[in-house]
Structures are given as C-alpha cells and as structure tokens.
Coordinates of C-alpha atoms in Angstrom, one line a residue:
M1 CA -6.9 80.2 -53.1
Q2 CA -5.8 82.3 -55.9
I3 CA -8.6 83.3 -58.3
D4 CA -8.3 83.1 -62.1
P5 CA -8.2 86.5 -63.5
L6 CA -11.2 85.7 -65.9
I7 CA -13.2 84.3 -63.1
E8 CA -12.2 87.4 -60.7
A9 CA -13.3 89.7 -63.7
I10 CA -16.6 87.9 -63.8
L11 CA -17.3 88.2 -60.3
Q12 CA -16.4 91.9 -60.0
V13 CA -18.6 93.0 -62.8
W14 CA -21.5 90.5 -61.9
S15 CA -24.1 93.1 -61.0
S16 CA -23.5 95.3 -63.8
L17 CA -24.1 92.7 -66.5
P18 CA -27.9 92.7 -66.6
R19 CA -27.8 96.3 -67.3
V20 CA -25.1 96.2 -69.8
F21 CA -26.4 93.1 -71.8
D22 CA -30.0 93.7 -71.1
D23 CA -32.1 91.1 -73.2
R24 CA -29.1 88.8 -73.9
W25 CA -28.3 88.5 -70.1
P26 CA -30.8 86.0 -69.1
A27 CA -29.7 83.4 -71.5
W28 CA -26.1 83.8 -70.6
Q29 CA -26.6 84.0 -66.9
I30 CA -27.5 80.3 -66.1
A31 CA -24.7 79.1 -68.5
L32 CA -22.1 81.5 -66.7
A33 CA -23.5 80.8 -63.1
A34 CA -22.8 76.9 -64.1
F35 CA -19.0 77.6 -65.1
L36 CA -18.7 79.5 -62.0
I37 CA -20.0 76.9 -59.7
R38 CA -18.1 74.2 -61.3
Y39 CA -15.0 76.4 -60.7
D40 CA -15.9 76.8 -56.9
D41 CA -16.6 73.1 -56.5
A42 CA -13.6 71.9 -58.5
A43 CA -11.2 69.9 -56.2
D44 CA -7.7 71.0 -57.4
L45 CA -6.0 73.6 -59.6
E46 CA -6.0 71.1 -62.3
A47 CA -9.7 71.0 -62.2
R48 CA -10.1 74.6 -62.1
S49 CA -8.0 75.2 -65.0
R50 CA -10.1 72.7 -67.1
V51 CA -13.3 74.6 -66.2
V52 CA -11.8 78.0 -67.4
I53 CA -10.5 76.5 -70.6
E54 CA -14.0 75.2 -71.1
L55 CA -15.4 78.9 -70.2
E56 CA -13.0 80.9 -72.4
D57 CA -14.1 78.3 -75.4
W58 CA -18.1 79.1 -74.5
L59 CA -17.6 82.7 -74.3
D60 CA -15.6 82.8 -77.7
Q61 CA -18.4 80.6 -79.6
S62 CA -21.6 81.9 -77.7
A63 CA -21.0 85.1 -76.1
P64 CA -18.1 86.9 -78.0
D65 CA -19.5 90.5 -76.8
L66 CA -19.4 89.1 -73.3
L67 CA -15.9 88.0 -73.6
A68 CA -14.8 91.3 -74.9
Y69 CA -16.3 93.1 -72.1
L70 CA -14.5 91.0 -69.6
E71 CA -11.0 91.0 -71.4
A72 CA -11.3 95.0 -70.9
H73 CA -11.7 94.6 -67.4
M74 CA -9.2 91.8 -66.6
E75 CA -6.6 94.5 -66.9
A76 CA -7.8 96.1 -63.9
V77 CA -8.0 92.8 -61.9
Q78 CA -5.3 92.6 -59.4
K79 CA -4.1 89.1 -59.6
G80 CA -4.0 87.2 -56.5
L81 CA -5.4 89.8 -54.5
A82 CA -9.0 88.6 -54.3
Y83 CA -10.4 88.3 -50.9
R84 CA -12.0 84.9 -50.1
G85 CA -14.8 86.5 -48.1
I86 CA -15.7 88.8 -51.0
Y87 CA -15.4 85.5 -53.4
S88 CA -17.6 83.4 -51.4
D89 CA -20.1 85.8 -50.9
T90 CA -20.6 86.5 -54.6
I91 CA -20.6 82.6 -55.3
S92 CA -23.3 82.2 -52.8
L93 CA -25.3 85.0 -54.3
I94 CA -24.9 83.4 -57.7
R95 CA -25.9 79.9 -56.5
E96 CA -29.3 81.4 -54.9
S97 CA -30.2 83.5 -58.2
V98 CA -29.8 80.3 -60.5
A99 CA -32.9 78.5 -59.3
G100 CA -35.0 81.7 -59.7
V101 CA -33.9 82.3 -63.1
Q102 CA -34.4 78.7 -64.2
A103 CA -38.0 79.1 -62.8
T104 CA -38.8 81.6 -65.3
P105 CA -36.6 81.1 -68.3
A106 CA -36.4 84.0 -70.8
T107 CA -37.9 83.1 -74.4
A108 CA -35.0 82.4 -76.4
S109 CA -34.7 80.8 -79.9
T110 CA -34.6 77.0 -80.2
V111 CA -32.2 75.3 -82.5
T112 CA -31.8 71.7 -83.6
R113 CA -28.6 69.9 -83.3
Y114 CA -27.5 66.4 -83.9
T115 CA -25.3 64.1 -81.7
D116 CA -22.1 63.2 -83.4
I117 CA -20.7 60.5 -81.3
T118 CA -17.3 58.8 -82.2
C119 CA -17.0 55.5 -80.4
P120 CA -15.7 52.0 -81.9
R121 CA -18.1 49.3 -81.7
R122 CA -15.2 46.6 -80.9
V123 CA -12.3 47.0 -78.7
W124 CA -9.3 44.7 -77.6
V125 CA -9.0 44.7 -73.8
I126 CA -5.5 45.1 -73.8
Y127 CA -5.8 48.7 -75.3
G128 CA -4.5 51.3 -73.0
R129 CA -7.3 53.9 -73.7
I130 CA -9.8 54.4 -76.5
A131 CA -11.2 58.1 -77.2
V132 CA -14.9 58.7 -77.5
T133 CA -16.0 61.9 -78.7
V134 CA -19.5 63.7 -78.5
G135 CA -20.1 66.8 -80.6
L136 CA -23.1 68.6 -81.6
T137 CA -23.7 69.3 -85.4
V138 CA -26.0 71.4 -87.4
D139 CA -26.7 68.3 -89.7
P140 CA -26.6 64.8 -88.8
S141 CA -23.5 63.0 -89.5
Q142 CA -23.3 59.7 -91.3
F143 CA -20.4 58.7 -89.5
S144 CA -21.7 59.1 -85.8
A145 CA -22.1 55.8 -83.7
A146 CA -25.4 57.3 -82.3
V147 CA -27.6 60.0 -83.9
E148 CA -30.0 61.8 -81.9
E149 CA -31.7 64.9 -82.8
L150 CA -31.9 67.7 -79.8
R151 CA -33.9 70.6 -79.5
L152 CA -32.0 73.3 -77.7
R153 CA -31.8 76.7 -76.5
E154 CA -29.1 78.8 -77.8
S155 CA -26.4 80.6 -75.7
L156 CA -26.7 77.8 -73.2
P157 CA -24.2 75.0 -72.9
V158 CA -25.3 71.3 -73.0
Q159 CA -24.0 69.1 -70.2
V160 CA -23.1 65.5 -71.4
R161 CA -22.2 62.6 -68.9
I162 CA -21.0 59.3 -69.8
A163 CA -21.6 55.9 -68.1
A164 CA -19.4 53.1 -69.5
P165 CA -19.7 49.7 -67.6
G166 CA -16.8 47.5 -68.5
F167 CA -14.4 50.5 -68.9
E168 CA -12.8 52.9 -66.4
V169 CA -13.5 56.5 -67.3
L170 CA -10.3 58.5 -67.3
G171 CA -10.8 61.7 -66.1
E172 CA -13.8 63.6 -65.7
P173 CA -17.1 61.7 -66.7
E174 CA -19.2 64.9 -67.2
Q175 CA -18.2 67.9 -69.7
Q176 CA -20.1 70.9 -71.1
I177 CA -20.5 71.5 -74.8
A178 CA -21.0 75.0 -76.1
I179 CA -23.8 75.6 -78.8
R180 CA -22.0 77.8 -81.6
P181 CA -24.5 79.7 -83.8
G182 CA -24.9 78.4 -87.2
A183 CA -21.9 76.0 -86.6
D184 CA -20.8 72.6 -85.3
S185 CA -19.6 72.4 -81.9
Q186 CA -16.2 71.5 -80.5
P187 CA -16.4 67.9 -79.3
A188 CA -16.1 66.7 -75.8
V189 CA -13.6 64.0 -75.4
F190 CA -13.8 61.2 -73.0
Y191 CA -11.0 58.7 -72.6
L192 CA -12.0 54.9 -71.5
H193 CA -9.8 52.1 -70.4
P194 CA -11.3 48.8 -71.3
E195 CA -11.3 46.4 -68.3
E196 CA -13.6 43.5 -68.7
V197 CA -14.4 41.3 -71.8
G198 CA -18.2 41.2 -72.8
H199 CA -21.0 43.2 -74.5
W200 CA -21.4 46.6 -73.0
T201 CA -23.5 49.8 -73.5
I202 CA -22.2 53.1 -73.2
S203 CA -24.8 55.7 -72.6
F204 CA -24.7 59.6 -72.6
D205 CA -27.0 61.5 -70.6
F206 CA -27.8 65.2 -71.9
S207 CA -29.1 68.0 -70.0
Q208 CA -29.3 71.8 -70.5
A209 CA -30.0 74.3 -67.7
G210 CA -30.9 71.4 -65.3
N211 CA -33.6 69.9 -67.6
L212 CA -33.2 66.6 -68.9
L213 CA -32.9 66.3 -72.7
G214 CA -32.5 62.4 -72.8
T215 CA -29.9 59.7 -73.3
A216 CA -28.0 58.2 -76.2
A217 CA -26.4 54.7 -76.4
V218 CA -24.3 52.7 -78.1
S219 CA -23.2 49.2 -77.9
V220 CA -19.4 48.3 -77.5
E221 CA -17.8 44.8 -77.3
I222 CA -14.6 44.2 -75.3
T223 CA -13.0 41.3 -76.9
D224 CA -10.0 39.1 -75.8
Y225 CA -8.5 39.0 -79.2
E226 CA -7.2 41.8 -81.4
V227 CA -9.9 43.5 -83.6
D228 CA -10.0 46.3 -86.0
V229 CA -11.7 49.6 -84.6
V230 CA -14.8 50.2 -86.6
S231 CA -17.6 52.6 -85.8
E232 CA -21.2 52.3 -87.3
S233 CA -24.1 54.8 -87.6
R234 CA -27.2 54.4 -85.8
A235 CA -30.4 56.5 -86.2
G236 CA -32.0 58.1 -83.2
R237 CA -35.1 59.9 -82.1
T238 CA -35.6 63.8 -80.9
L239 CA -34.4 64.6 -77.5
Q240 CA -36.1 67.7 -76.2
S241 CA -36.8 69.4 -73.0
G242 CA -39.5 71.8 -72.4
W243 CA -38.2 75.5 -71.8
D244 CA -41.5 76.4 -70.1
V245 CA -40.9 74.3 -66.9
Q246 CA -38.5 74.7 -64.0
P247 CA -36.2 71.9 -63.7
A248 CA -36.0 69.5 -60.7
D249 CA -34.1 70.7 -58.1
R250 CA -32.1 67.3 -58.3
L251 CA -31.7 64.5 -60.9
L252 CA -31.0 61.4 -59.3
Y253 CA -29.7 59.0 -62.1
V254 CA -29.7 55.1 -61.2
R255 CA -27.9 52.9 -63.4
F256 CA -28.0 49.0 -63.3
E257 CA -24.6 47.5 -64.2
R258 CA -23.2 43.8 -63.8
T259 CA -19.6 43.7 -63.6
G260 CA -17.5 40.6 -62.7
G261 CA -20.9 38.7 -62.6
Q262 CA -22.0 40.8 -59.7
P263 CA -25.1 43.3 -60.2
H264 CA -24.6 47.0 -58.9
L265 CA -26.7 50.0 -58.9
V266 CA -24.7 53.2 -59.6
F267 CA -26.0 56.4 -58.5
T268 CA -25.2 59.9 -59.8
L269 CA -26.8 63.0 -58.4
Q270 CA -27.0 66.0 -60.3
R271 CA -28.2 69.5 -59.0
A272 CA -29.9 71.8 -61.5
G273 CA -27.2 73.5 -63.6
E274 CA -24.2 71.6 -61.7
V275 CA -21.9 68.8 -62.5
G276 CA -23.0 65.5 -61.2
S277 CA -21.6 63.4 -58.2
E278 CA -21.3 59.7 -58.6
F279 CA -21.4 57.5 -55.3
Q280 CA -20.1 54.2 -54.4
P281 CA -21.9 51.5 -56.4
V282 CA -24.2 49.3 -54.1
P283 CA -24.0 45.5 -54.9
I284 CA -27.5 43.7 -55.2
P285 CA -27.5 40.4 -53.5
G286 CA -28.6 37.6 -55.6
D287 CA -31.2 38.2 -58.5
P288 CA -32.7 41.6 -58.5
E289 CA -36.1 40.4 -59.8
A290 CA -36.4 38.3 -56.5
F291 CA -35.4 41.1 -54.4
A292 CA -38.1 43.4 -55.8
L293 CA -40.7 40.8 -55.7
D294 CA -40.2 40.3 -51.8
L295 CA -40.7 44.2 -51.6
F296 CA -43.9 44.2 -53.7
G297 CA -45.3 41.3 -51.6
A298 CA -44.9 43.0 -48.1
P299 CA -47.2 45.8 -48.6
E300 CA -50.1 43.8 -49.9
A301 CA -49.6 41.1 -47.1
L302 CA -49.7 43.8 -44.5
R303 CA -52.9 45.5 -46.0
V304 CA -54.8 42.0 -46.0
A305 CA -53.6 41.1 -42.7
S306 CA -54.6 44.5 -41.2
R307 CA -58.0 44.2 -43.0
R308 CA -58.6 40.7 -41.5
G309 CA -57.9 42.0 -38.0
R310 CA -54.7 40.0 -37.7
I311 CA -52.6 42.9 -36.9
A312 CA -53.3 46.4 -35.5
G313 CA -53.3 49.3 -38.1
E314 CA -50.3 50.8 -35.9
E315 CA -48.3 47.7 -36.3
A316 CA -48.9 47.4 -40.0
D317 CA -47.7 51.2 -40.4
R318 CA -44.7 50.5 -38.2
Q319 CA -43.9 47.4 -40.5
L320 CA -44.1 49.6 -43.5
R321 CA -41.8 52.3 -42.0
N322 CA -39.2 49.4 -41.3
L323 CA -39.7 48.3 -45.1
G324 CA -38.9 52.0 -46.0
R325 CA -35.9 52.3 -43.8
N326 CA -34.4 48.9 -45.0
L327 CA -34.6 50.3 -48.4
W328 CA -32.6 53.3 -47.3
K329 CA -30.1 51.2 -45.5
T330 CA -29.5 48.6 -48.0
V331 CA -30.2 50.3 -51.4
I332 CA -29.0 53.9 -51.1
P333 CA -25.2 54.3 -51.1
L334 CA -23.5 55.3 -47.9
D335 CA -22.0 58.4 -49.1
L336 CA -25.4 59.5 -50.7
R337 CA -27.0 59.0 -47.1
E338 CA -24.2 61.0 -45.7
L339 CA -24.8 63.7 -48.3
Y340 CA -28.6 63.8 -47.5
A341 CA -28.3 63.8 -43.8
A342 CA -26.1 67.0 -44.1
E343 CA -28.6 68.6 -46.5
R344 CA -31.9 67.1 -45.5
E345 CA -33.4 70.6 -44.6
S346 CA -32.6 71.8 -48.0
W347 CA -34.1 68.5 -49.5
R348 CA -37.4 68.7 -47.7
N349 CA -40.3 69.9 -50.2
S350 CA -37.7 70.4 -53.1
T351 CA -38.2 68.4 -56.3
L352 CA -36.3 65.0 -57.0
M353 CA -36.6 63.1 -60.3
I354 CA -35.2 59.6 -60.2
V355 CA -34.0 58.7 -63.9
S356 CA -33.7 55.2 -63.7
D357 CA -33.0 52.0 -66.1
E358 CA -33.8 49.5 -63.4
P359 CA -37.7 48.8 -63.1
Y360 CA -37.9 47.3 -59.7
I361 CA -37.4 49.3 -56.7
P362 CA -40.1 51.3 -55.3
W363 CA -38.3 54.6 -54.5
E364 CA -41.6 56.2 -53.2
L365 CA -41.0 53.8 -50.0
V366 CA -37.4 55.1 -49.1
W367 CA -37.6 56.3 -45.5
P368 CA -34.3 58.0 -44.4
Y369 CA -33.0 57.8 -40.8
G370 CA -29.6 58.8 -39.3
E371 CA -26.8 56.6 -38.2
P372 CA -26.7 55.6 -34.5
G373 CA -26.1 58.8 -32.4
S374 CA -27.2 61.1 -35.0
G375 CA -30.5 61.8 -33.5
W376 CA -32.6 62.3 -36.6
Q377 CA -35.2 60.4 -38.6
D378 CA -37.7 61.7 -41.3
E379 CA -41.3 61.5 -40.2
D380 CA -42.5 60.3 -43.6
P381 CA -40.8 58.6 -46.7
W382 CA -39.4 60.4 -49.7
C383 CA -42.8 60.4 -51.8
V384 CA -44.3 62.8 -49.0
T385 CA -41.2 64.7 -48.1
L386 CA -40.2 65.4 -51.5
H387 CA -42.1 66.3 -54.8
L388 CA -40.9 62.9 -56.3
T389 CA -41.2 61.3 -59.7
R390 CA -39.3 59.2 -61.7
W391 CA -38.3 58.4 -65.4
L392 CA -36.7 55.8 -67.8
R393 CA -33.6 56.0 -69.8
H394 CA -32.5 54.9 -73.3
T395 CA -31.0 51.5 -73.7
A396 CA -28.7 50.4 -76.7
Q397 CA -31.9 48.9 -78.2
H398 CA -33.7 52.2 -78.2
R399 CA -36.0 51.0 -75.3
G400 CA -36.2 54.3 -73.4
N401 CA -37.6 58.2 -73.9
P402 CA -36.3 61.4 -74.5
G403 CA -36.8 63.8 -71.4
P404 CA -40.3 64.4 -69.8
P405 CA -42.3 67.2 -71.3
G406 CA -43.0 70.1 -69.0
R407 CA -46.4 70.6 -70.3
L408 CA -49.1 67.9 -70.6
S409 CA -52.6 68.3 -72.7
L410 CA -55.8 67.2 -71.0
S411 CA -58.4 68.1 -73.5
A412 CA -59.3 64.9 -75.3
L413 CA -60.0 62.5 -72.4
A414 CA -60.3 58.8 -73.3
S415 CA -61.2 56.0 -70.8
L416 CA -61.3 52.3 -70.8
I417 CA -63.6 50.9 -67.8
P418 CA -65.1 47.7 -68.2
T419 CA -68.8 47.4 -67.0
D420 CA -68.4 43.8 -65.9
S421 CA -65.2 44.2 -63.6
G422 CA -67.0 43.8 -60.4
L423 CA -65.5 46.8 -58.9
P424 CA -68.4 48.6 -57.1
N425 CA -66.7 52.0 -57.4
A426 CA -65.7 51.6 -61.3
A427 CA -68.9 53.2 -62.0
K428 CA -68.4 56.1 -60.0
E429 CA -65.1 56.6 -61.4
Q430 CA -66.4 56.7 -64.9
D431 CA -69.2 58.9 -63.6
M432 CA -66.1 61.2 -62.1
L433 CA -64.5 61.4 -65.4
R434 CA -67.7 62.1 -67.3
K435 CA -68.5 65.2 -64.9
L436 CA -64.7 66.3 -65.3
A437 CA -65.0 66.4 -69.1
S438 CA -68.3 68.3 -68.9
D439 CA -67.2 70.8 -66.3
R440 CA -64.0 71.4 -68.0
G441 CA -65.3 71.4 -71.8
L442 CA -63.2 68.3 -72.6
S443 CA -63.8 65.8 -75.2
A444 CA -64.9 62.5 -73.8
L445 CA -63.7 59.5 -76.1
G446 CA -63.8 55.7 -75.3
P447 CA -66.2 53.1 -76.1
D448 CA -69.1 52.4 -73.5
T449 CA -68.2 48.7 -73.5
P450 CA -64.2 48.5 -73.8
T451 CA -63.9 45.1 -75.4
W452 CA -60.2 44.3 -76.4
G453 CA -61.1 44.9 -80.0
A454 CA -62.6 48.4 -79.2
A455 CA -59.8 49.3 -76.9
L456 CA -57.3 48.7 -79.8
D457 CA -59.5 50.6 -82.1
L458 CA -59.3 53.6 -79.7
L459 CA -55.5 53.5 -79.3
E460 CA -55.2 53.0 -83.3
E461 CA -57.4 55.7 -84.1
G462 CA -55.8 58.2 -81.8
G463 CA -57.2 61.6 -81.1
Y464 CA -56.8 61.6 -77.5
D465 CA -54.2 63.1 -75.3
W466 CA -55.1 61.6 -71.9
L467 CA -56.0 57.7 -71.3
H468 CA -57.6 56.8 -68.0
V469 CA -58.1 53.1 -67.3
A470 CA -60.1 51.6 -64.3
A471 CA -59.9 47.8 -64.2
H472 CA -58.4 44.8 -62.6
G473 CA -54.8 44.2 -63.2
Q474 CA -52.5 41.3 -63.0
F475 CA -48.9 40.4 -63.0
Y476 CA -48.0 36.8 -64.3
E477 CA -44.6 34.9 -64.8
G478 CA -43.2 35.1 -68.4
P479 CA -42.0 37.5 -70.8
A480 CA -41.9 41.2 -69.3
D481 CA -43.8 42.8 -72.0
S482 CA -46.7 40.5 -71.8
R483 CA -46.9 39.4 -68.1
S484 CA -48.5 42.8 -66.7
V485 CA -52.1 42.8 -68.3
I486 CA -55.2 45.0 -67.9
R487 CA -58.7 43.0 -67.8
L488 CA -61.2 44.6 -70.3
Q489 CA -64.7 43.5 -70.9
D490 CA -65.5 39.9 -70.6
K491 CA -62.4 39.4 -69.0
R492 CA -60.2 39.9 -72.2
E493 CA -56.6 40.8 -71.2
L494 CA -54.6 43.7 -72.8
A495 CA -50.9 43.6 -72.5
P496 CA -47.9 45.7 -73.4
S497 CA -47.3 43.8 -76.4
D498 CA -50.6 44.5 -77.9
L499 CA -49.5 47.9 -78.5
A500 CA -46.8 47.0 -81.1
S501 CA -48.5 48.8 -83.9
P502 CA -47.3 51.9 -86.2
E503 CA -50.6 53.6 -85.6
I504 CA -50.7 53.3 -81.8
E505 CA -46.7 54.2 -81.3
G506 CA -47.1 57.0 -83.9
H507 CA -49.8 58.7 -82.1
I508 CA -48.3 58.4 -78.6
Y509 CA -44.7 59.7 -80.1
R510 CA -46.4 62.6 -81.7
Q511 CA -48.9 63.7 -79.1
R512 CA -46.9 62.6 -75.9
P513 CA -50.2 61.7 -73.8
G514 CA -50.7 61.2 -70.1
F515 CA -51.7 57.6 -69.1
F516 CA -53.4 56.8 -65.6
F517 CA -54.0 53.2 -65.0
N518 CA -55.9 52.9 -61.9
T519 CA -55.3 49.1 -61.7
C520 CA -53.7 46.3 -59.6
H521 CA -50.0 45.3 -60.2
S522 CA -49.9 47.1 -63.8
G523 CA -47.4 49.8 -62.6
R524 CA -44.6 47.3 -61.9
A525 CA -42.1 46.7 -64.8
G526 CA -39.6 43.9 -65.4
W527 CA -36.5 43.0 -67.2
A528 CA -37.0 41.4 -70.7
L529 CA -34.3 39.7 -72.5
T530 CA -32.6 42.9 -73.5
H531 CA -34.7 45.8 -72.4
L532 CA -37.2 46.9 -69.7
G533 CA -40.7 45.5 -70.0
G534 CA -44.1 46.2 -68.7
W535 CA -46.6 49.1 -69.2
A536 CA -44.3 52.0 -67.8
E537 CA -41.7 50.8 -70.2
T538 CA -43.7 50.5 -73.1
L539 CA -45.7 53.8 -72.9
I540 CA -42.7 55.9 -71.9
S541 CA -40.5 54.3 -74.5
A542 CA -43.2 55.1 -77.1
G543 CA -43.3 58.7 -75.9
A544 CA -45.8 59.2 -73.3
G545 CA -45.6 62.3 -71.3
L546 CA -46.9 60.7 -67.9
F547 CA -47.7 57.4 -66.7
I548 CA -49.3 56.4 -63.2
S549 CA -50.3 53.5 -61.8
P550 CA -50.2 51.7 -58.4
I551 CA -47.7 49.1 -57.9
W552 CA -49.5 46.7 -55.7
E553 CA -53.2 46.3 -55.1
V554 CA -55.3 49.2 -53.8
T555 CA -59.2 48.7 -53.4
D556 CA -61.4 50.5 -56.0
R557 CA -62.6 53.1 -53.2
Q558 CA -59.0 54.3 -52.8
A559 CA -58.7 54.1 -56.5
L560 CA -61.5 56.5 -56.7
D561 CA -60.5 58.9 -54.0
F562 CA -56.9 59.2 -55.4
A563 CA -57.9 59.9 -58.7
T564 CA -60.6 62.5 -58.0
T565 CA -57.9 64.3 -55.8
F566 CA -55.2 64.2 -58.5
Y567 CA -57.4 65.6 -61.2
G568 CA -58.9 68.0 -59.1
Q569 CA -55.4 69.5 -57.9
L570 CA -54.0 69.1 -61.5
L571 CA -56.7 71.1 -62.9
A572 CA -56.4 73.6 -60.5
G573 CA -52.9 74.3 -61.5
Q574 CA -50.8 72.1 -59.2
T575 CA -47.8 70.5 -60.7
V576 CA -47.8 66.6 -61.2
A577 CA -45.5 65.9 -58.1
E578 CA -47.8 68.3 -56.0
A579 CA -51.0 66.8 -57.2
V580 CA -49.8 63.4 -56.5
R581 CA -48.5 64.1 -53.1
S582 CA -51.9 65.9 -52.4
A583 CA -53.7 62.4 -53.6
R584 CA -51.5 60.2 -51.5
L585 CA -52.2 62.2 -48.3
A586 CA -56.0 62.0 -49.3
V587 CA -56.1 58.2 -49.1
R588 CA -53.7 57.7 -46.5
K589 CA -55.0 55.5 -43.7
P590 CA -53.7 53.8 -40.7
G591 CA -52.6 50.2 -41.5
N592 CA -53.1 50.4 -45.5
P593 CA -50.3 51.3 -47.7
A594 CA -52.2 52.3 -50.6
W595 CA -51.0 55.9 -50.4
L596 CA -47.5 54.6 -51.1
A597 CA -48.6 52.6 -54.1
Y598 CA -48.8 54.8 -56.9
S599 CA -45.6 55.0 -59.3
V600 CA -45.5 58.1 -61.2
Y601 CA -43.3 58.5 -64.3
A602 CA -43.3 62.4 -65.1
H603 CA -41.6 65.6 -64.9
P604 CA -42.1 66.6 -61.4
N605 CA -42.8 70.4 -62.2
A606 CA -45.0 69.5 -65.3
R607 CA -48.4 71.1 -65.5
L608 CA -51.4 71.3 -67.8
R609 CA -51.4 73.3 -70.9
E610 CA -53.7 76.4 -70.3

C-alpha cells in the first residue's frame, strides 16, 4: 500500500523524536501512536485519509512544534517508495511500546473541559439523517444537550464512541477530539439515520489514553409525525480518569438494547489506545431477568447438592464448567469468540474491564472453548485466566458513574457486622478487621451493635473511606432498589433505597470509598423501571470507587477466607484484580462454586494509596 507522506515522515523520524522533544515527547507519544495504529488498522484508503486529516488537526492544535518538525522532513520523503517491511516493523514496535508508556504515564498538567453535545430531543422518523456533534469546551455551554465536566491531560486526544439504539450510525462510531490549549476543541460530528419510532437513549463513552473517563447520555424520541428539532441542556457530573494507573489492556463495553421488541446485547471491544470494534448483536431469548435467575440458581443448587452428598464434588465442578461454557456459547457473539480464539495467548493474564449497563450476566463464569475440530479449551473461566473486573455505565437518568479511580484509600475502615446473625465466623471476621486496622494504623469505625439507625448514622456522618459488611443478605421479588437487602442487628433490613440521603450520597461522591459486602445475594443487581437497581448500581452511581460482593450464597467460613486473602494481598501492593484472583484461588474447593461467586466493580489495575 502507498503510505501517506505525513505517516511516512513520522515513521522515519520516530526513533529521534524522544531526543528532539525531550520532556514533551511522553505526552505526545501515546496520542501519536494511537493515530498510527488507527491508520494501520484502517480498512481502506478513505478510512486512512480520515485518520490523516484528524492527525493533522491534532498536530496543528496540540503539537505545532512537532508538526513543523515533521513538515520539514516530509520534503525528503520519497512518496510511494516506502517498503512495507520497514513500515510493518516500525508499526509493530510502536504497538509494543504503547503499553509500556501507558504503564508509567509522565506527569502532565490536567485541564478541565465540558462536553458540548448538540442533539435534538425529538426527531421525525422519515428524516434522512441528523447530525450529532460532540465538542469539548473550556466553559460549560448552556446550549449543550448534555454537559459533563471532564478532567483531562493536555496534549492527549479524547476518544468518544457513540451508541445510538433506534438509529443507524452513518460512518465511524468512534472519533478522536484534540485538546486545544486554552481553547474549545473542534467538534466530532456523528450522522444518524432514525429507524424505529420510540424513546431512545444515545450514549457517548469517553476515554483517554486507554483509561475510561465515563459516559454521557441524552434521551431522544423518534416520532411518527413531524416535529420541531429542539435541543435542551442537562447538567452532569465530573468524569475523571486516574493518571497514576495503567489502563486495562482491554475494555469490553456491553450495551443492552431492545429493537423491534427483541432484546439484544451489543459488544464493543477496545484495546488500550486503539479504536473499538463492535460485534454482531446477541439476541436474548425471552425475559433477560428470567435468563439470569436461572444462572444464579444453578451454582447454589450445585453447592447444596454437593454438600449433602447427592452428587460428587467432581460432578458438581463439571456441571459448573458446563454452565460457564454455555455462557460462552450463548452470550458471547461468534465474531468475538473467533477473535479470542486467534488471540487467546495474548489475552491470558491480561486485564479486562467489562463496562456494562446490564446487571444480570455473571461474566466471571465465562469459560471459553473452541469450535469443533479446533482442539483448544481454557482450563479455567475468565475470572482466573484474566485479571477481570466490571463497571457500570451512565444512563439518561444519570444512573451510572464516571470511570473507576486508579487509587483507592484504606485509612478509615468502617464495618457493619451484627452480633446476632448466627454466622459462626462473623466474629472472626470482625477480629480480622480489627487486627488489620491495628497492624496498619488505620482508624476503625462502626458501631459495635449495628442497628438500622446506627448504620444510617455512620453512613450520614461519613468519615470512612472503606466499608466492610459481614451479614446475611437476601434477594426479594419487587422493586430493584429495595429487594436486595442486608440484615443488620435485630434482623432489621437495610436496602439500597435507604441510602437516598444528601449526606450519604455527598460523602460517597466526594470520597469515592471502597465497599466490601460479604453477604449472600447482595451482589446481584436488577432492572428498576428506568434504571439499574441493587447495591452495585446504587453505590457505583453515587460515586463508589469499588464494590465487591458475592452474587450467590457462600458460607461464612469461605467469606472469611476470601476477605482475609483479599485484604492481605491488596495491602501487600497487589492490584484489585490480582488480589481478587488470589482470594478466589484461596477458597477454591472441589464441588463448591464459592470461588466464582464474587462480583467485582473496580478498575482492574487500581491499588491502594501509599
């Protein structure tokens, strides 16, 4: 293929750029590498030309000195004479170097920008197309359809990806926006063709240098009658990524959409610093909640049957493995399975964060295997072969969260552990936490007798940066934000809806604390009328930096062992994902699925602040 002169100039001088630009180069390297990788991955000449145009715009706005240097070298470039072998070798080296640079990001100034989204709130279905623009402004715009505050690094472009159920996206669904020093950016423009009448949510996922910033969303109605095109402003919250954390190797976005009455899961895979790839939607037969309830019931039934001697532990493990393989076969799209099969060795022990707005599927259980005749199968599910965590996205009702923090605080440890739970090891878990606080010089908070009122007093007063709960949990039928409860002293039940308080939500928003709920069934979330429900959604939406809890029942002995191992590894310097995997392996026993039970919402590479 014929290489664009600007691209060829960059490749020829790539090795000299760190010396020429010294301290400015680390900030530019990731952005420049992202453009080169996009250019290399582009499907055709038109797509490559778009990348070059965006690259020129970014250089002009964010790195004019670098642009001048490259233009001086372009005259010496022999157009069309680049050898593919040299090109391929250089691109390969650039791909390999990006991860290392992202692992130790250079110190750079942080700037605040606001999303400026122009999008009609109502559109007639017969329109050929509508334009949706996304810009980043120095000051909030009163005319924006959705205003979110973003904390960004200068000189690095922001990637924005649109998801528009009910519409066809005309052109690329992902674009880059250059950050202009002290000035508004040139907006990215997405063209949408309305297809299905109804109320829809258009979402915009923002990332920078492979780190998730968060999601903005706007509601749009497609009508079957002519309407005026009117945009409305909507206030938002801060979307901020930690620059002191290595980005996940892969982000897997999973959207729940219902088109034509049929529910689907839509998957988008984004490698760190690269453009995301979308896969074929996966239809879900029937009610998604009923589908999930069957999954949640199976592991607990296996545990009980194995404990009572009805089936051997090896048979229970086999059934559990089959459950994970059925998840792989029925939920993961075929083209994503094929990609994984081709790249599985590079996936092994890598970090994967699943960013989802569906609360049902236990991704931890996914157990890959090959097509007939392929001859391969993974020996363990994703939660062991990968450093896996998950996160929740925004919705139009603002039920969601900015990206997860890269640093977590554990200096003021609060606990809610009722003394009348009947759990033999609950007292040992309390002793473990007290010893941990004493040995590490942590503040130990929390009432000795956690009544419902005392628990709310603790949450309202704040002062904690980590909350550990060890109690019975229960999952009821009913509204999603009140059916997942934890039982406190005197069997009083605390529900997510009890946290609707400006004091409680304000502290969680400011502090971004970690929450570890060692309870039964409290890790499961559900669909409320217009948003996700359950503890995970309530806490993450309020601003929590981490939430861990079992999805199905575990014994209090296993809960104690899991927590002890997790805290020990986390305090020893491991990442959240590493500490969780160590804890899973510590409680893994034949015939008992407790090692798979824990659901983890956090950045996989997050660590404790030193």
